[in-house]
Amino acid sequence: MNRVAIVDYGLCNLDSVRRAVEECGGTATVTSDPADLRVADRIILPGVGSFAAAAANLQRSGLADELTEQVMSLQAPFLGICLGMQLMLTVGVEGSTDGAGETKGLGWIDGRVERLAPTPDDPRIPHVGWNEVHRTEVDAPLLDSIDDGADVYFVHSFHARCSDDRQVIATTPYAGGFVSAVANGNAFGVQFHPEKSQTVGFAILRRFLEI
């Protein structure tokens, strides 16, 4: 079976992700129970909202520790989507309440999540709509099924600034350029929404289900 646990930590409607996974051939379960992650073949962490609130919810529910156990220790294939990708990083600055301006993430990707800075060519933040993803020279199977420069759908105001270029598998040319996909072994993250990215997004989801 291809059992996919879609992690619900209380910040977004997950129906579109569930439907996309099922259309691509997976058996999807939306769950907030850490025990469900132990019996899943793959795990997806979607998300829309504040980094700080999401990180707090993951910690409070026990999902953060279970995710790290299943993904980093037991090597379950993982896909973080949008905020879910950002949570893979070491720290984020969005919505922090610790007085230092930072909130700890899962720590699987070394780096920080920072606000996108507008540029004269790209003055609009948040970055909303279709844009290109360009693969880096880092080998990552998640993007094998799409062409370089393929268009996908974004909605975000923050972006990942990675310390290790070997964990960056794609970038996007907006607001000076930003990281749009990351990988650490079996753990992948995309800043865009594959479930809203039509043919290209579904090709990525199908590839994830094969990994």
JSON list of C-alpha atoms in Angstrom, two decimals:
[
{"chain": "A", "resi": 1, "resn": "MET", "atom": "CA", "xyz": [0.00, 0.00, 0.00]},
{"chain": "A", "resi": 2, "resn": "ASN", "atom": "CA", "xyz": [0.95, 3.66, -0.36]},
{"chain": "A", "resi": 3, "resn": "ARG", "atom": "CA", "xyz": [-0.37, 5.07, 2.90]},
{"chain": "A", "resi": 4, "resn": "VAL", "atom": "CA", "xyz": [0.23, 8.81, 3.17]},
{"chain": "A", "resi": 5, "resn": "ALA", "atom": "CA", "xyz": [-0.21, 10.65, 6.48]},
{"chain": "A", "resi": 6, "resn": "ILE", "atom": "CA", "xyz": [-1.10, 14.31, 5.93]},
{"chain": "A", "resi": 7, "resn": "VAL", "atom": "CA", "xyz": [-0.24, 16.13, 9.15]},
{"chain": "A", "resi": 8, "resn": "ASP", "atom": "CA", "xyz": [-2.95, 18.40, 10.56]},
{"chain": "A", "resi": 9, "resn": "TYR", "atom": "CA", "xyz": [-1.63, 20.87, 13.13]},
{"chain": "A", "resi": 10, "resn": "GLY", "atom": "CA", "xyz": [-4.65, 23.12, 13.09]},
{"chain": "A", "resi": 11, "resn": "LEU", "atom": "CA", "xyz": [-3.70, 25.92, 10.69]},
{"chain": "A", "resi": 12, "resn": "CYS", "atom": "CA", "xyz": [-5.19, 25.11, 7.29]},
{"chain": "A", "resi": 13, "resn": "ASN", "atom": "CA", "xyz": [-7.78, 23.24, 5.26]},
{"chain": "A", "resi": 14, "resn": "LEU", "atom": "CA", "xyz": [-6.14, 20.05, 4.03]},
{"chain": "A", "resi": 15, "resn": "ASP", "atom": "CA", "xyz": [-8.84, 18.73, 1.70]},
{"chain": "A", "resi": 16, "resn": "SER", "atom": "CA", "xyz": [-7.10, 19.91, -1.48]},
{"chain": "A", "resi": 17, "resn": "VAL", "atom": "CA", "xyz": [-3.88, 18.12, -0.50]},
{"chain": "A", "resi": 18, "resn": "ARG", "atom": "CA", "xyz": [-5.79, 14.95, 0.40]},
{"chain": "A", "resi": 19, "resn": "ARG", "atom": "CA", "xyz": [-7.71, 14.95, -2.89]},
{"chain": "A", "resi": 20, "resn": "ALA", "atom": "CA", "xyz": [-4.51, 15.53, -4.89]},
{"chain": "A", "resi": 21, "resn": "VAL", "atom": "CA", "xyz": [-2.70, 12.66, -3.15]},
{"chain": "A", "resi": 22, "resn": "GLU", "atom": "CA", "xyz": [-5.62, 10.31, -3.80]},
{"chain": "A", "resi": 23, "resn": "GLU", "atom": "CA", "xyz": [-5.85, 11.35, -7.44]},
{"chain": "A", "resi": 24, "resn": "CYS", "atom": "CA", "xyz": [-2.13, 10.58, -7.78]},
{"chain": "A", "resi": 25, "resn": "GLY", "atom": "CA", "xyz": [-2.59, 7.08, -6.39]},
{"chain": "A", "resi": 26, "resn": "GLY", "atom": "CA", "xyz": [-1.98, 7.41, -2.65]},
{"chain": "A", "resi": 27, "resn": "THR", "atom": "CA", "xyz": [-4.22, 6.43, 0.25]},
{"chain": "A", "resi": 28, "resn": "ALA", "atom": "CA", "xyz": [-4.42, 9.61, 2.31]},
{"chain": "A", "resi": 29, "resn": "THR", "atom": "CA", "xyz": [-5.15, 10.04, 6.01]},
{"chain": "A", "resi": 30, "resn": "VAL", "atom": "CA", "xyz": [-5.42, 13.52, 7.51]},
{"chain": "A", "resi": 31, "resn": "THR", "atom": "CA", "xyz": [-4.28, 13.24, 11.10]},
{"chain": "A", "resi": 32, "resn": "SER", "atom": "CA", "xyz": [-3.14, 15.10, 14.19]},
{"chain": "A", "resi": 33, "resn": "ASP", "atom": "CA", "xyz": [-2.27, 11.85, 16.01]},
{"chain": "A", "resi": 34, "resn": "PRO", "atom": "CA", "xyz": [1.46, 11.06, 16.23]},
{"chain": "A", "resi": 35, "resn": "ALA", "atom": "CA", "xyz": [0.62, 7.34, 16.28]},
{"chain": "A", "resi": 36, "resn": "ASP", "atom": "CA", "xyz": [-0.68, 7.56, 12.70]},
{"chain": "A", "resi": 37, "resn": "LEU", "atom": "CA", "xyz": [2.76, 8.62, 11.50]},
{"chain": "A", "resi": 38, "resn": "ARG", "atom": "CA", "xyz": [4.21, 5.30, 12.69]},
{"chain": "A", "resi": 39, "resn": "VAL", "atom": "CA", "xyz": [2.07, 3.26, 10.28]},
{"chain": "A", "resi": 40, "resn": "ALA", "atom": "CA", "xyz": [2.34, 5.59, 7.26]},
{"chain": "A", "resi": 41, "resn": "ASP", "atom": "CA", "xyz": [4.52, 4.82, 4.26]},
{"chain": "A", "resi": 42, "resn": "ARG", "atom": "CA", "xyz": [4.99, 8.53, 3.54]},
{"chain": "A", "resi": 43, "resn": "ILE", "atom": "CA", "xyz": [4.33, 11.79, 5.36]},
{"chain": "A", "resi": 44, "resn": "ILE", "atom": "CA", "xyz": [3.23, 15.19, 4.04]},
{"chain": "A", "resi": 45, "resn": "LEU", "atom": "CA", "xyz": [3.38, 18.36, 6.13]},
{"chain": "A", "resi": 46, "resn": "PRO", "atom": "CA", "xyz": [1.35, 21.13, 4.44]},
{"chain": "A", "resi": 47, "resn": "GLY", "atom": "CA", "xyz": [0.73, 24.53, 5.91]},
{"chain": "A", "resi": 48, "resn": "VAL", "atom": "CA", "xyz": [-0.46, 28.09, 5.59]},
{"chain": "A", "resi": 49, "resn": "GLY", "atom": "CA", "xyz": [0.02, 30.58, 8.41]},
{"chain": "A", "resi": 50, "resn": "SER", "atom": "CA", "xyz": [2.59, 31.73, 10.95]},
{"chain": "A", "resi": 51, "resn": "PHE", "atom": "CA", "xyz": [5.86, 29.85, 11.47]},
{"chain": "A", "resi": 52, "resn": "ALA", "atom": "CA", "xyz": [5.74, 30.47, 15.23]},
{"chain": "A", "resi": 53, "resn": "ALA", "atom": "CA", "xyz": [2.16, 29.27, 15.67]},
{"chain": "A", "resi": 54, "resn": "ALA", "atom": "CA", "xyz": [2.79, 26.19, 13.54]},
{"chain": "A", "resi": 55, "resn": "ALA", "atom": "CA", "xyz": [6.00, 25.29, 15.39]},
{"chain": "A", "resi": 56, "resn": "ALA", "atom": "CA", "xyz": [4.23, 25.69, 18.75]},
{"chain": "A", "resi": 57, "resn": "ASN", "atom": "CA", "xyz": [1.34, 23.46, 17.64]},
{"chain": "A", "resi": 58, "resn": "LEU", "atom": "CA", "xyz": [3.73, 20.76, 16.42]},
{"chain": "A", "resi": 59, "resn": "GLN", "atom": "CA", "xyz": [5.58, 20.80, 19.73]},
{"chain": "A", "resi": 60, "resn": "ARG", "atom": "CA", "xyz": [2.45, 20.90, 21.87]},
{"chain": "A", "resi": 61, "resn": "SER", "atom": "CA", "xyz": [0.86, 17.94, 20.10]},
{"chain": "A", "resi": 62, "resn": "GLY", "atom": "CA", "xyz": [3.95, 15.73, 20.14]},
{"chain": "A", "resi": 63, "resn": "LEU", "atom": "CA", "xyz": [4.02, 15.76, 16.34]},
{"chain": "A", "resi": 64, "resn": "ALA", "atom": "CA", "xyz": [7.43, 17.47, 16.13]},
{"chain": "A", "resi": 65, "resn": "ASP", "atom": "CA", "xyz": [9.26, 14.70, 17.99]},
{"chain": "A", "resi": 66, "resn": "GLU", "atom": "CA", "xyz": [7.38, 11.98, 16.12]},
{"chain": "A", "resi": 67, "resn": "LEU", "atom": "CA", "xyz": [8.11, 13.59, 12.76]},
{"chain": "A", "resi": 68, "resn": "THR", "atom": "CA", "xyz": [11.82, 13.72, 13.55]},
{"chain": "A", "resi": 69, "resn": "GLU", "atom": "CA", "xyz": [11.78, 10.08, 14.67]},
{"chain": "A", "resi": 70, "resn": "GLN", "atom": "CA", "xyz": [9.95, 8.82, 11.59]},
{"chain": "A", "resi": 71, "resn": "VAL", "atom": "CA", "xyz": [11.70, 10.99, 9.00]},
{"chain": "A", "resi": 72, "resn": "MET", "atom": "CA", "xyz": [15.22, 11.56, 10.27]},
{"chain": "A", "resi": 73, "resn": "SER", "atom": "CA", "xyz": [15.74, 8.33, 12.23]},
{"chain": "A", "resi": 74, "resn": "LEU", "atom": "CA", "xyz": [13.55, 5.80, 10.39]},
{"chain": "A", "resi": 75, "resn": "GLN", "atom": "CA", "xyz": [13.86, 7.42, 6.94]},
{"chain": "A", "resi": 76, "resn": "ALA", "atom": "CA", "xyz": [10.16, 7.72, 6.02]},
{"chain": "A", "resi": 77, "resn": "PRO", "atom": "CA", "xyz": [9.80, 9.73, 2.78]},
{"chain": "A", "resi": 78, "resn": "PHE", "atom": "CA", "xyz": [8.60, 13.23, 3.68]},
{"chain": "A", "resi": 79, "resn": "LEU", "atom": "CA", "xyz": [7.28, 16.22, 1.75]},
{"chain": "A", "resi": 80, "resn": "GLY", "atom": "CA", "xyz": [6.87, 19.67, 3.31]},
{"chain": "A", "resi": 81, "resn": "ILE", "atom": "CA", "xyz": [4.62, 22.08, 1.40]},
{"chain": "A", "resi": 82, "resn": "CYS", "atom": "CA", "xyz": [4.88, 25.89, 1.72]},
{"chain": "A", "resi": 83, "resn": "LEU", "atom": "CA", "xyz": [4.96, 26.54, 5.49]},
{"chain": "A", "resi": 84, "resn": "GLY", "atom": "CA", "xyz": [5.62, 22.81, 5.86]},
{"chain": "A", "resi": 85, "resn": "MET", "atom": "CA", "xyz": [8.87, 23.29, 3.96]},
{"chain": "A", "resi": 86, "resn": "GLN", "atom": "CA", "xyz": [9.81, 26.32, 6.04]},
{"chain": "A", "resi": 87, "resn": "LEU", "atom": "CA", "xyz": [9.31, 24.34, 9.24]},
{"chain": "A", "resi": 88, "resn": "MET", "atom": "CA", "xyz": [12.06, 21.96, 8.12]},
{"chain": "A", "resi": 89, "resn": "LEU", "atom": "CA", "xyz": [14.61, 24.73, 8.75]},
{"chain": "A", "resi": 90, "resn": "THR", "atom": "CA", "xyz": [16.50, 25.58, 11.92]},
{"chain": "A", "resi": 91, "resn": "VAL", "atom": "CA", "xyz": [14.67, 28.81, 12.80]},
{"chain": "A", "resi": 92, "resn": "GLY", "atom": "CA", "xyz": [12.05, 31.22, 11.51]},
{"chain": "A", "resi": 93, "resn": "VAL", "atom": "CA", "xyz": [11.32, 34.84, 12.35]},
{"chain": "A", "resi": 94, "resn": "GLU", "atom": "CA", "xyz": [7.62, 35.02, 11.44]},
{"chain": "A", "resi": 95, "resn": "GLY", "atom": "CA", "xyz": [5.32, 35.61, 14.41]},
{"chain": "A", "resi": 96, "resn": "SER", "atom": "CA", "xyz": [7.95, 34.83, 17.05]},
{"chain": "A", "resi": 97, "resn": "THR", "atom": "CA", "xyz": [7.09, 35.61, 20.65]},
{"chain": "A", "resi": 98, "resn": "ASP", "atom": "CA", "xyz": [10.33, 34.63, 22.43]},
{"chain": "A", "resi": 99, "resn": "GLY", "atom": "CA", "xyz": [11.69, 38.16, 22.53]},
{"chain": "A", "resi": 100, "resn": "ALA", "atom": "CA", "xyz": [14.65, 37.27, 20.32]},
{"chain": "A", "resi": 101, "resn": "GLY", "atom": "CA", "xyz": [12.76, 37.32, 17.05]},
{"chain": "A", "resi": 102, "resn": "GLU", "atom": "CA", "xyz": [13.31, 33.63, 16.32]},
{"chain": "A", "resi": 103, "resn": "THR", "atom": "CA", "xyz": [11.35, 30.43, 16.68]},
{"chain": "A", "resi": 104, "resn": "LYS", "atom": "CA", "xyz": [12.95, 27.00, 16.41]},
{"chain": "A", "resi": 105, "resn": "GLY", "atom": "CA", "xyz": [11.86, 24.80, 13.52]},
{"chain": "A", "resi": 106, "resn": "LEU", "atom": "CA", "xyz": [12.38, 21.07, 13.08]},
{"chain": "A", "resi": 107, "resn": "GLY", "atom": "CA", "xyz": [16.06, 21.64, 12.26]},
{"chain": "A", "resi": 108, "resn": "TRP", "atom": "CA", "xyz": [16.39, 19.18, 9.36]},
{"chain": "A", "resi": 109, "resn": "ILE", "atom": "CA", "xyz": [17.65, 21.86, 6.96]},
{"chain": "A", "resi": 110, "resn": "ASP", "atom": "CA", "xyz": [20.30, 24.28, 8.21]},
{"chain": "A", "resi": 111, "resn": "GLY", "atom": "CA", "xyz": [19.09, 27.87, 7.75]},
{"chain": "A", "resi": 112, "resn": "ARG", "atom": "CA", "xyz": [16.58, 30.61, 8.54]},
{"chain": "A", "resi": 113, "resn": "VAL", "atom": "CA", "xyz": [13.14, 31.54, 7.27]},
{"chain": "A", "resi": 114, "resn": "GLU", "atom": "CA", "xyz": [13.02, 35.28, 6.58]},
{"chain": "A", "resi": 115, "resn": "ARG", "atom": "CA", "xyz": [10.61, 37.76, 5.01]},
{"chain": "A", "resi": 116, "resn": "LEU", "atom": "CA", "xyz": [10.86, 38.27, 1.27]},
{"chain": "A", "resi": 117, "resn": "ALA", "atom": "CA", "xyz": [12.26, 41.70, 0.44]},
{"chain": "A", "resi": 118, "resn": "PRO", "atom": "CA", "xyz": [10.62, 43.55, -2.46]},
{"chain": "A", "resi": 119, "resn": "THR", "atom": "CA", "xyz": [12.78, 44.71, -5.35]},
{"chain": "A", "resi": 120, "resn": "PRO", "atom": "CA", "xyz": [12.12, 47.33, -8.05]},
{"chain": "A", "resi": 121, "resn": "ASP", "atom": "CA", "xyz": [11.32, 44.54, -10.51]},
{"chain": "A", "resi": 122, "resn": "ASP", "atom": "CA", "xyz": [9.24, 42.53, -8.04]},
{"chain": "A", "resi": 123, "resn": "PRO", "atom": "CA", "xyz": [7.65, 44.97, -5.60]},
{"chain": "A", "resi": 124, "resn": "ARG", "atom": "CA", "xyz": [4.64, 42.88, -4.57]},
{"chain": "A", "resi": 125, "resn": "ILE", "atom": "CA", "xyz": [4.85, 40.91, -1.34]},
{"chain": "A", "resi": 126, "resn": "PRO", "atom": "CA", "xyz": [3.30, 38.42, -0.71]},
{"chain": "A", "resi": 127, "resn": "HIS", "atom": "CA", "xyz": [4.43, 36.58, -3.80]},
{"chain": "A", "resi": 128, "resn": "VAL", "atom": "CA", "xyz": [1.21, 35.15, -5.24]},
{"chain": "A", "resi": 129, "resn": "GLY", "atom": "CA", "xyz": [0.72, 33.33, -8.53]},
{"chain": "A", "resi": 130, "resn": "TRP", "atom": "CA", "xyz": [2.59, 31.26, -11.09]},
{"chain": "A", "resi": 131, "resn": "ASN", "atom": "CA", "xyz": [6.36, 31.31, -11.36]},
{"chain": "A", "resi": 132, "resn": "GLU", "atom": "CA", "xyz": [9.24, 29.16, -12.54]},
{"chain": "A", "resi": 133, "resn": "VAL", "atom": "CA", "xyz": [11.29, 26.62, -10.63]},
{"chain": "A", "resi": 134, "resn": "HIS", "atom": "CA", "xyz": [14.86, 26.09, -11.79]},
{"chain": "A", "resi": 135, "resn": "ARG", "atom": "CA", "xyz": [16.67, 22.99, -10.64]},
{"chain": "A", "resi": 136, "resn": "THR", "atom": "CA", "xyz": [20.11, 23.35, -9.13]},
{"chain": "A", "resi": 137, "resn": "GLU", "atom": "CA", "xyz": [22.97, 20.95, -9.76]},
{"chain": "A", "resi": 138, "resn": "VAL", "atom": "CA", "xyz": [22.03, 19.00, -6.63]},
{"chain": "A", "resi": 139, "resn": "ASP", "atom": "CA", "xyz": [20.63, 15.58, -7.56]},
{"chain": "A", "resi": 140, "resn": "ALA", "atom": "CA", "xyz": [17.15, 15.07, -6.10]},
{"chain": "A", "resi": 141, "resn": "PRO", "atom": "CA", "xyz": [14.61, 12.53, -7.38]},
{"chain": "A", "resi": 142, "resn": "LEU", "atom": "CA", "xyz": [11.57, 14.61, -6.38]},
{"chain": "A", "resi": 143, "resn": "LEU", "atom": "CA", "xyz": [11.95, 16.89, -9.42]},
{"chain": "A", "resi": 144, "resn": "ASP", "atom": "CA", "xyz": [12.98, 14.24, -11.94]},
{"chain": "A", "resi": 145, "resn": "SER", "atom": "CA", "xyz": [9.58, 14.26, -13.63]},
{"chain": "A", "resi": 146, "resn": "ILE", "atom": "CA", "xyz": [9.38, 18.00, -14.45]},
{"chain": "A", "resi": 147, "resn": "ASP", "atom": "CA", "xyz": [11.20, 20.26, -16.91]},
{"chain": "A", "resi": 148, "resn": "ASP", "atom": "CA", "xyz": [13.59, 22.91, -15.71]},
{"chain": "A", "resi": 149, "resn": "GLY", "atom": "CA", "xyz": [11.75, 26.24, -15.60]},
{"chain": "A", "resi": 150, "resn": "ALA", "atom": "CA", "xyz": [8.32, 24.63, -15.15]},
{"chain": "A", "resi": 151, "resn": "ASP", "atom": "CA", "xyz": [5.64, 26.91, -13.70]},
{"chain": "A", "resi": 152, "resn": "VAL", "atom": "CA", "xyz": [4.09, 26.21, -10.29]},
{"chain": "A", "resi": 153, "resn": "TYR", "atom": "CA", "xyz": [1.79, 28.14, -7.95]},
{"chain": "A", "resi": 154, "resn": "PHE", "atom": "CA", "xyz": [3.07, 30.17, -4.99]},
{"chain": "A", "resi": 155, "resn": "VAL", "atom": "CA", "xyz": [1.46, 32.02, -2.07]},
{"chain": "A", "resi": 156, "resn": "HIS", "atom": "CA", "xyz": [4.00, 33.24, 0.50]},
{"chain": "A", "resi": 157, "resn": "SER", "atom": "CA", "xyz": [5.65, 36.23, 2.17]},
{"chain": "A", "resi": 158, "resn": "PHE", "atom": "CA", "xyz": [8.60, 34.38, 3.73]},
{"chain": "A", "resi": 159, "resn": "HIS", "atom": "CA", "xyz": [11.35, 32.27, 2.22]},
{"chain": "A", "resi": 160, "resn": "ALA", "atom": "CA", "xyz": [14.11, 29.85, 3.21]},
{"chain": "A", "resi": 161, "resn": "ARG", "atom": "CA", "xyz": [17.68, 31.06, 3.39]},
{"chain": "A", "resi": 162, "resn": "CYS", "atom": "CA", "xyz": [19.73, 27.85, 3.51]},
{"chain": "A", "resi": 163, "resn": "SER", "atom": "CA", "xyz": [23.26, 27.66, 4.92]},
{"chain": "A", "resi": 164, "resn": "ASP", "atom": "CA", "xyz": [24.21, 24.62, 2.85]},
{"chain": "A", "resi": 165, "resn": "ASP", "atom": "CA", "xyz": [23.75, 24.89, -0.93]},
{"chain": "A", "resi": 166, "resn": "ARG", "atom": "CA", "xyz": [23.83, 21.09, -1.12]},
{"chain": "A", "resi": 167, "resn": "GLN", "atom": "CA", "xyz": [20.35, 21.08, 0.45]},
{"chain": "A", "resi": 168, "resn": "VAL", "atom": "CA", "xyz": [18.89, 23.44, -2.17]},
{"chain": "A", "resi": 169, "resn": "ILE", "atom": "CA", "xyz": [17.37, 21.59, -5.14]},
{"chain": "A", "resi": 170, "resn": "ALA", "atom": "CA", "xyz": [15.49, 24.46, -6.87]},
{"chain": "A", "resi": 171, "resn": "THR", "atom": "CA", "xyz": [15.26, 28.25, -6.92]},
{"chain": "A", "resi": 172, "resn": "THR", "atom": "CA", "xyz": [12.77, 30.78, -8.29]},
{"chain": "A", "resi": 173, "resn": "PRO", "atom": "CA", "xyz": [13.57, 34.19, -9.86]},
{"chain": "A", "resi": 174, "resn": "TYR", "atom": "CA", "xyz": [11.43, 36.57, -7.78]},
{"chain": "A", "resi": 175, "resn": "ALA", "atom": "CA", "xyz": [12.45, 39.31, -5.32]},
{"chain": "A", "resi": 176, "resn": "GLY", "atom": "CA", "xyz": [16.11, 38.71, -6.06]},
{"chain": "A", "resi": 177, "resn": "GLY", "atom": "CA", "xyz": [15.66, 34.94, -6.19]},
{"chain": "A", "resi": 178, "resn": "PHE", "atom": "CA", "xyz": [14.68, 32.53, -3.44]},
{"chain": "A", "resi": 179, "resn": "VAL", "atom": "CA", "xyz": [14.92, 28.84, -2.57]},
{"chain": "A", "resi": 180, "resn": "SER", "atom": "CA", "xyz": [11.84, 27.02, -3.84]},
{"chain": "A", "resi": 181, "resn": "ALA", "atom": "CA", "xyz": [12.75, 23.39, -3.03]},
{"chain": "A", "resi": 182, "resn": "VAL", "atom": "CA", "xyz": [15.05, 21.66, -0.53]},
{"chain": "A", "resi": 183, "resn": "ALA", "atom": "CA", "xyz": [16.14, 18.14, 0.29]},
{"chain": "A", "resi": 184, "resn": "ASN", "atom": "CA", "xyz": [17.91, 16.26, 3.04]},
{"chain": "A", "resi": 185, "resn": "GLY", "atom": "CA", "xyz": [18.05, 12.60, 2.07]},
{"chain": "A", "resi": 186, "resn": "ASN", "atom": "CA", "xyz": [14.49, 11.28, 2.09]},
{"chain": "A", "resi": 187, "resn": "ALA", "atom": "CA", "xyz": [13.05, 14.62, 3.32]},
{"chain": "A", "resi": 188, "resn": "PHE", "atom": "CA", "xyz": [11.92, 17.08, 0.66]},
{"chain": "A", "resi": 189, "resn": "GLY", "atom": "CA", "xyz": [10.30, 20.50, 0.83]},
{"chain": "A", "resi": 190, "resn": "VAL", "atom": "CA", "xyz": [8.70, 22.78, -1.75]},
{"chain": "A", "resi": 191, "resn": "GLN", "atom": "CA", "xyz": [7.78, 26.43, -1.24]},
{"chain": "A", "resi": 192, "resn": "PHE", "atom": "CA", "xyz": [5.02, 26.19, -3.85]},
{"chain": "A", "resi": 193, "resn": "HIS", "atom": "CA", "xyz": [1.71, 24.30, -3.73]},
{"chain": "A", "resi": 194, "resn": "PRO", "atom": "CA", "xyz": [1.86, 21.14, -5.88]},
{"chain": "A", "resi": 195, "resn": "GLU", "atom": "CA", "xyz": [-1.82, 20.47, -5.19]},
{"chain": "A", "resi": 196, "resn": "LYS", "atom": "CA", "xyz": [-2.64, 23.79, -6.93]},
{"chain": "A", "resi": 197, "resn": "SER", "atom": "CA", "xyz": [-0.02, 23.50, -9.67]},
{"chain": "A", "resi": 198, "resn": "GLN", "atom": "CA", "xyz": [-2.02, 21.37, -12.08]},
{"chain": "A", "resi": 199, "resn": "THR", "atom": "CA", "xyz": [-0.06, 18.98, -14.32]},
{"chain": "A", "resi": 200, "resn": "VAL", "atom": "CA", "xyz": [3.39, 19.92, -13.00]},
{"chain": "A", "resi": 201, "resn": "GLY", "atom": "CA", "xyz": [2.32, 19.72, -9.36]},
{"chain": "A", "resi": 202, "resn": "PHE", "atom": "CA", "xyz": [0.65, 16.37, -9.81]},
{"chain": "A", "resi": 203, "resn": "ALA", "atom": "CA", "xyz": [3.76, 15.02, -11.56]},
{"chain": "A", "resi": 204, "resn": "ILE", "atom": "CA", "xyz": [5.78, 16.00, -8.48]},
{"chain": "A", "resi": 205, "resn": "LEU", "atom": "CA", "xyz": [3.27, 14.33, -6.15]},
{"chain": "A", "resi": 206, "resn": "ARG", "atom": "CA", "xyz": [3.33, 11.14, -8.24]},
{"chain": "A", "resi": 207, "resn": "ARG", "atom": "CA", "xyz": [7.13, 11.14, -8.10]},
{"chain": "A", "resi": 208, "resn": "PHE", "atom": "CA", "xyz": [7.00, 11.57, -4.32]},
{"chain": "A", "resi": 209, "resn": "LEU", "atom": "CA", "xyz": [4.71, 8.54, -4.08]},
{"chain": "A", "resi": 210, "resn": "GLU", "atom": "CA", "xyz": [7.34, 6.51, -5.95]},
{"chain": "A", "resi": 211, "resn": "ILE", "atom": "CA", "xyz": [10.29, 7.47, -3.74]}
]
